[in-house]
mmCIF file of C-alpha atoms in Angstrom:
data_model
loop_
_atom_site.group_PDB
_atom_site.id
_atom_site.type_symbol
_atom_site.label_atom_id
_atom_site.label_comp_id
_atom_site.label_asym_id
_atom_site.label_seq_id
_atom_site.Cartn_x
_atom_site.Cartn_y
_atom_site.Cartn_z
ATOM 1 C CA MET A 1463 15.495 -5.060 4.464
ATOM 2 C CA ALA A 1464 15.617 -2.348 1.494
ATOM 3 C CA PRO A 1465 17.585 0.570 2.010
ATOM 4 C CA ILE A 1466 16.273 4.050 2.774
ATOM 5 C CA SER A 1467 16.904 5.826 -0.720
ATOM 6 C CA GLU A 1468 18.223 9.396 -1.297
ATOM 7 C CA ARG A 1469 14.897 10.814 -1.775
ATOM 8 C CA GLU A 1470 13.400 9.447 1.459
ATOM 9 C CA SER A 1471 16.376 10.383 3.556
ATOM 10 C CA ARG A 1472 15.730 14.177 2.161
ATOM 11 C CA GLU A 1473 12.141 13.541 3.159
ATOM 12 C CA ILE A 1474 13.097 12.561 6.654
ATOM 13 C CA GLU A 1475 15.577 15.420 6.861
ATOM 14 C CA ALA A 1476 13.105 17.769 6.104
ATOM 15 C CA ALA A 1477 10.706 16.367 8.405
ATOM 16 C CA ASN A 1478 12.670 16.351 11.401
ATOM 17 C CA ALA A 1479 14.136 19.953 10.445
ATOM 18 C CA SER A 1480 10.655 21.364 10.351
ATOM 19 C CA ASP A 1481 9.620 20.610 13.938
ATOM 20 C CA THR A 1482 5.891 19.760 12.651
ATOM 21 C CA THR A 1483 3.836 16.680 12.601
ATOM 22 C CA PRO A 1484 5.086 14.164 10.058
ATOM 23 C CA VAL A 1485 2.283 12.529 7.826
ATOM 24 C CA VAL A 1486 3.473 9.103 6.346
ATOM 25 C CA PHE A 1487 1.535 8.161 3.041
ATOM 26 C CA ILE A 1488 1.646 4.506 1.775
ATOM 27 C CA HIS A 1489 0.414 3.859 -1.598
ATOM 28 C CA GLY A 1490 -1.344 0.543 -2.653
ATOM 29 C CA LEU A 1491 -0.793 -1.723 -5.553
ATOM 30 C CA TRP A 1492 -0.668 -0.359 -9.217
ATOM 31 C CA LEU A 1493 0.677 2.900 -7.620
ATOM 32 C CA LEU A 1494 4.096 4.699 -7.084
ATOM 33 C CA PRO A 1495 4.939 7.216 -4.473
ATOM 34 C CA GLY A 1496 4.072 10.007 -6.967
ATOM 35 C CA SER A 1497 0.410 9.090 -6.863
ATOM 36 C CA TRP A 1498 0.267 11.112 -3.353
ATOM 37 C CA ALA A 1499 2.129 14.420 -4.819
ATOM 38 C CA ASN A 1500 -1.147 16.372 -4.517
ATOM 39 C CA TRP A 1501 -1.962 15.244 -1.290
ATOM 40 C CA ALA A 1502 1.681 15.693 0.028
ATOM 41 C CA ASP A 1503 1.525 19.435 -1.310
ATOM 42 C CA PHE A 1504 -1.771 20.012 0.322
ATOM 43 C CA PHE A 1505 -0.653 18.822 3.921
ATOM 44 C CA LYS A 1506 2.734 20.475 3.500
ATOM 45 C CA GLN A 1507 0.751 23.977 2.910
ATOM 46 C CA ALA A 1508 -1.433 23.069 5.889
ATOM 47 C CA GLY A 1509 1.485 22.912 8.164
ATOM 48 C CA TYR A 1510 2.574 18.989 8.153
ATOM 49 C CA ALA A 1511 5.690 17.316 7.006
ATOM 50 C CA PRO A 1512 4.644 14.798 4.278
ATOM 51 C CA LEU A 1513 6.693 11.609 3.601
ATOM 52 C CA THR A 1514 5.883 9.341 0.534
ATOM 53 C CA PRO A 1515 8.130 6.040 1.134
ATOM 54 C CA ASP A 1516 8.734 3.751 -1.294
ATOM 55 C CA TRP A 1517 7.543 0.007 -1.304
ATOM 56 C CA PRO A 1518 11.064 -1.909 -1.543
ATOM 57 C CA ASP A 1519 12.411 -1.969 -5.465
ATOM 58 C CA ASP A 1520 9.730 0.501 -6.488
ATOM 59 C CA PRO A 1521 11.041 2.218 -9.602
ATOM 60 C CA GLU A 1522 11.076 5.900 -10.103
ATOM 61 C CA THR A 1523 8.626 5.967 -13.170
ATOM 62 C CA VAL A 1524 6.045 4.249 -14.747
ATOM 63 C CA GLU A 1525 8.148 3.235 -17.745
ATOM 64 C CA GLU A 1526 10.887 1.802 -15.537
ATOM 65 C CA ALA A 1527 8.138 -0.357 -13.923
ATOM 66 C CA ARG A 1528 6.950 -1.554 -17.378
ATOM 67 C CA ALA A 1529 10.600 -2.180 -18.740
ATOM 68 C CA ALA A 1530 11.551 -4.234 -15.619
ATOM 69 C CA PRO A 1531 8.355 -5.775 -13.950
ATOM 70 C CA ASP A 1532 10.260 -8.443 -12.093
ATOM 71 C CA ALA A 1533 11.870 -6.272 -9.955
ATOM 72 C CA LEU A 1534 8.255 -5.882 -8.250
ATOM 73 C CA ALA A 1535 7.345 -9.481 -7.930
ATOM 74 C CA ARG A 1536 7.593 -11.490 -4.978
ATOM 75 C CA LYS A 1537 7.293 -8.379 -2.429
ATOM 76 C CA THR A 1538 5.328 -9.337 0.701
ATOM 77 C CA LEU A 1539 3.286 -6.933 2.921
ATOM 78 C CA LYS A 1540 5.707 -7.717 5.933
ATOM 79 C CA GLN A 1541 8.692 -6.437 3.877
ATOM 80 C CA VAL A 1542 6.696 -3.312 2.771
ATOM 81 C CA SER A 1543 5.677 -2.546 6.537
ATOM 82 C CA ASP A 1544 9.133 -3.297 7.861
ATOM 83 C CA HIS A 1545 10.662 -0.693 5.301
ATOM 84 C CA THR A 1546 8.036 1.858 6.448
ATOM 85 C CA THR A 1547 8.798 1.164 9.822
ATOM 86 C CA GLU A 1548 12.332 1.856 9.399
ATOM 87 C CA ILE A 1549 11.310 5.302 7.781
ATOM 88 C CA ILE A 1550 8.923 5.933 10.914
ATOM 89 C CA ASP A 1551 12.020 5.110 13.414
ATOM 90 C CA ALA A 1552 14.125 7.715 11.985
ATOM 91 C CA LEU A 1553 11.492 10.492 12.460
ATOM 92 C CA ASP A 1554 11.815 12.688 15.631
ATOM 93 C CA LYS A 1555 8.084 12.775 16.171
ATOM 94 C CA LYS A 1556 5.588 10.051 16.040
ATOM 95 C CA PRO A 1557 3.678 10.423 12.403
ATOM 96 C CA ALA A 1558 0.043 10.452 11.223
ATOM 97 C CA VAL A 1559 0.150 7.337 8.774
ATOM 98 C CA MET A 1560 -2.410 7.329 5.673
ATOM 99 C CA GLY A 1561 -2.541 4.606 3.296
ATOM 100 C CA HIS A 1562 -5.005 3.774 0.177
ATOM 101 C CA SER A 1563 -5.942 0.348 -0.658
ATOM 102 C CA THR A 1564 -3.384 -2.123 0.158
ATOM 103 C CA GLY A 1565 -1.578 0.880 1.618
ATOM 104 C CA GLY A 1566 -4.532 1.435 3.940
ATOM 105 C CA LEU A 1567 -3.951 -2.148 5.166
ATOM 106 C CA LEU A 1568 -0.514 -1.506 5.835
ATOM 107 C CA ALA A 1569 -1.500 1.711 7.750
ATOM 108 C CA GLN A 1570 -3.626 -0.450 10.070
ATOM 109 C CA MET A 1571 -0.517 -2.916 10.321
ATOM 110 C CA LEU A 1572 1.442 -0.100 11.536
ATOM 111 C CA ALA A 1573 -0.881 1.013 13.641
ATOM 112 C CA GLY A 1574 -1.001 -2.422 15.440
ATOM 113 C CA ARG A 1575 2.684 -1.839 16.026
ATOM 114 C CA GLY A 1576 2.191 1.294 17.976
ATOM 115 C CA LEU A 1577 3.973 3.293 15.658
ATOM 116 C CA SER A 1578 1.410 6.014 14.425
ATOM 117 C CA ALA A 1579 -0.171 8.939 16.535
ATOM 118 C CA ALA A 1580 -3.273 8.930 14.298
ATOM 119 C CA THR A 1581 -4.038 6.606 11.265
ATOM 120 C CA VAL A 1582 -6.220 6.951 8.122
ATOM 121 C CA ALA A 1583 -7.024 3.897 6.103
ATOM 122 C CA ILE A 1584 -8.642 5.079 2.542
ATOM 123 C CA ASP A 1585 -10.846 2.084 1.171
ATOM 124 C CA PRO A 1586 -8.324 -0.735 2.779
ATOM 125 C CA GLY A 1587 -7.360 -3.927 1.324
ATOM 126 C CA VAL A 1588 -8.940 -6.656 3.633
ATOM 127 C CA PHE A 1589 -6.602 -8.946 5.474
ATOM 128 C CA ARG A 1590 -6.679 -12.754 5.210
ATOM 129 C CA GLY A 1591 -9.628 -14.440 6.292
ATOM 130 C CA VAL A 1592 -12.203 -11.791 5.924
ATOM 131 C CA LEU A 1593 -14.563 -12.737 3.016
ATOM 132 C CA PRO A 1594 -16.111 -11.869 0.889
ATOM 133 C CA LEU A 1595 -14.126 -9.779 -0.994
ATOM 134 C CA PRO A 1596 -15.721 -6.697 -2.484
ATOM 135 C CA ALA A 1597 -17.516 -7.458 -5.869
ATOM 136 C CA SER A 1598 -15.484 -4.886 -7.705
ATOM 137 C CA VAL A 1599 -12.341 -6.351 -6.564
ATOM 138 C CA LEU A 1600 -13.604 -9.911 -7.577
ATOM 139 C CA ARG A 1601 -14.274 -8.533 -11.004
ATOM 140 C CA GLY A 1602 -11.144 -6.831 -11.693
ATOM 141 C CA VAL A 1603 -8.635 -9.321 -10.346
ATOM 142 C CA GLY A 1604 -10.652 -12.620 -9.973
ATOM 143 C CA PRO A 1605 -8.630 -14.273 -12.641
ATOM 144 C CA PHE A 1606 -5.293 -13.689 -10.604
ATOM 145 C CA LEU A 1607 -6.826 -14.847 -7.465
ATOM 146 C CA VAL A 1608 -7.329 -18.471 -8.939
ATOM 147 C CA ASN A 1609 -3.893 -18.668 -10.626
ATOM 148 C CA PRO A 1610 -1.501 -20.325 -8.581
ATOM 149 C CA LEU A 1611 1.388 -18.625 -10.374
ATOM 150 C CA THR A 1612 0.195 -15.136 -9.157
ATOM 151 C CA ARG A 1613 1.965 -15.058 -5.964
ATOM 152 C CA GLY A 1614 5.636 -15.361 -7.788
ATOM 153 C CA ARG A 1615 4.991 -12.758 -10.374
ATOM 154 C CA ALA A 1616 4.246 -9.103 -11.062
ATOM 155 C CA ILE A 1617 0.907 -8.540 -12.779
ATOM 156 C CA THR A 1618 -0.693 -5.765 -14.707
ATOM 157 C CA LEU A 1619 -4.178 -4.853 -14.707
ATOM 158 C CA SER A 1620 -5.588 -3.196 -18.076
ATOM 159 C CA PHE A 1621 -6.668 0.053 -17.749
ATOM 160 C CA ASP A 1622 -10.535 -0.874 -17.687
ATOM 161 C CA GLN A 1623 -9.554 -3.223 -14.758
ATOM 162 C CA PHE A 1624 -7.854 -0.614 -12.652
ATOM 163 C CA LYS A 1625 -10.450 2.074 -13.370
ATOM 164 C CA TYR A 1626 -13.498 -0.378 -12.610
ATOM 165 C CA GLY A 1627 -11.815 -1.894 -9.528
ATOM 166 C CA TRP A 1628 -10.094 1.365 -8.143
ATOM 167 C CA THR A 1629 -10.880 4.566 -9.498
ATOM 168 C CA ARG A 1630 -14.536 4.095 -9.307
ATOM 169 C CA ARG A 1631 -14.496 3.613 -5.596
ATOM 170 C CA THR A 1632 -11.818 6.229 -4.662
ATOM 171 C CA ALA A 1633 -10.733 9.711 -5.341
ATOM 172 C CA PHE A 1634 -7.469 8.436 -7.013
ATOM 173 C CA THR A 1635 -7.337 8.018 -11.017
ATOM 174 C CA THR A 1636 -4.607 7.615 -13.403
ATOM 175 C CA PRO A 1637 -4.266 7.444 -16.994
ATOM 176 C CA THR A 1638 -2.058 4.810 -17.031
ATOM 177 C CA THR A 1639 -1.492 1.171 -15.510
ATOM 178 C CA TRP A 1640 1.634 -0.721 -14.681
ATOM 179 C CA PRO A 1641 2.901 -4.038 -12.978
ATOM 180 C CA GLY A 1642 2.093 -4.676 -9.207
ATOM 181 C CA ARG A 1643 3.086 -7.424 -6.907
ATOM 182 C CA GLY A 1644 0.974 -10.556 -7.129
ATOM 183 C CA SER A 1645 1.852 -11.825 -3.710
ATOM 184 C CA PRO A 1646 -0.788 -10.028 -1.478
ATOM 185 C CA TRP A 1647 -3.592 -11.632 -3.611
ATOM 186 C CA PRO A 1648 -3.603 -15.271 -2.575
ATOM 187 C CA ARG A 1649 -3.439 -14.155 1.276
ATOM 188 C CA TRP A 1650 -6.311 -11.801 0.851
ATOM 189 C CA ALA A 1651 -8.448 -14.971 -0.759
ATOM 190 C CA THR A 1652 -7.436 -17.485 1.775
ATOM 191 C CA PRO A 1653 -10.426 -18.051 4.244
ATOM 192 C CA THR A 1654 -9.471 -18.867 7.926
ATOM 193 C CA SER A 1655 -11.557 -21.258 10.468
ATOM 194 C CA THR A 1656 -12.518 -17.935 12.619
ATOM 195 C CA PRO A 1657 -16.259 -17.372 11.890
ATOM 196 C CA GLY A 1658 -18.508 -14.564 12.021
ATOM 197 C CA PRO A 1659 -18.290 -11.690 14.421
ATOM 198 C CA SER A 1660 -15.418 -12.875 16.087
ATOM 199 C CA ARG A 1661 -13.055 -11.980 13.056
ATOM 200 C CA ARG A 1662 -13.774 -8.418 13.812
ATOM 201 C CA SER A 1663 -12.580 -8.940 17.593
ATOM 202 C CA THR A 1664 -9.268 -10.752 16.403
ATOM 203 C CA ARG A 1665 -8.555 -8.020 13.630
ATOM 204 C CA ARG A 1666 -5.363 -6.362 15.275
ATOM 205 C CA THR A 1667 -3.957 -9.936 15.862
ATOM 206 C CA GLN A 1668 -4.846 -10.980 12.325
ATOM 207 C CA ILE A 1669 -3.366 -8.088 10.641
ATOM 208 C CA GLY A 1670 0.016 -8.358 12.618
ATOM 209 C CA ALA A 1671 0.377 -12.221 12.421
ATOM 210 C CA ARG A 1672 -1.318 -12.867 8.910
ATOM 211 C CA CYS A 1673 0.164 -10.387 6.581
#
């Protein structure tokens, strides 16, 4: 399990000292914790204690991510959720958890573990076995889904791919793009034998067991 960083420790200490409700923000692929900066400021001014955990081995800057993309490869959703669980376990109060895209999927996984007082999943990534994927996702990352090498490396979207697949559907915008983990994509595109409506009824089980 990735150690809690100094920055994360400061956020935990500030949240516990504030005696206010913590809000944990989980970023998605091709983003860094700093993508939540404006949201964190807004929630802090509203009387909450924001925390923006890393994914394991997240670099501090876009430049560092581009310089060493292999540090981002082979990270699984379980590793990210386990690290975020460690952050939550260090809090004195059960937090609200908010995630975007893959972070939204992770927020749902943490809700399934009973770790959040409230959960907000913004345009969450789908879990394995739920098809079809949105057309914008297939257009943006389709080539990665059919490449068997995707799982073991970091991949970088062009700005046009990122803009089409993400910013056109959400409130998040970015002038840059950087490497992201390839490991979640094959899982998202792998069908299961569970058909039709029963997929919805087994949602929590699938999130906990398959991601």
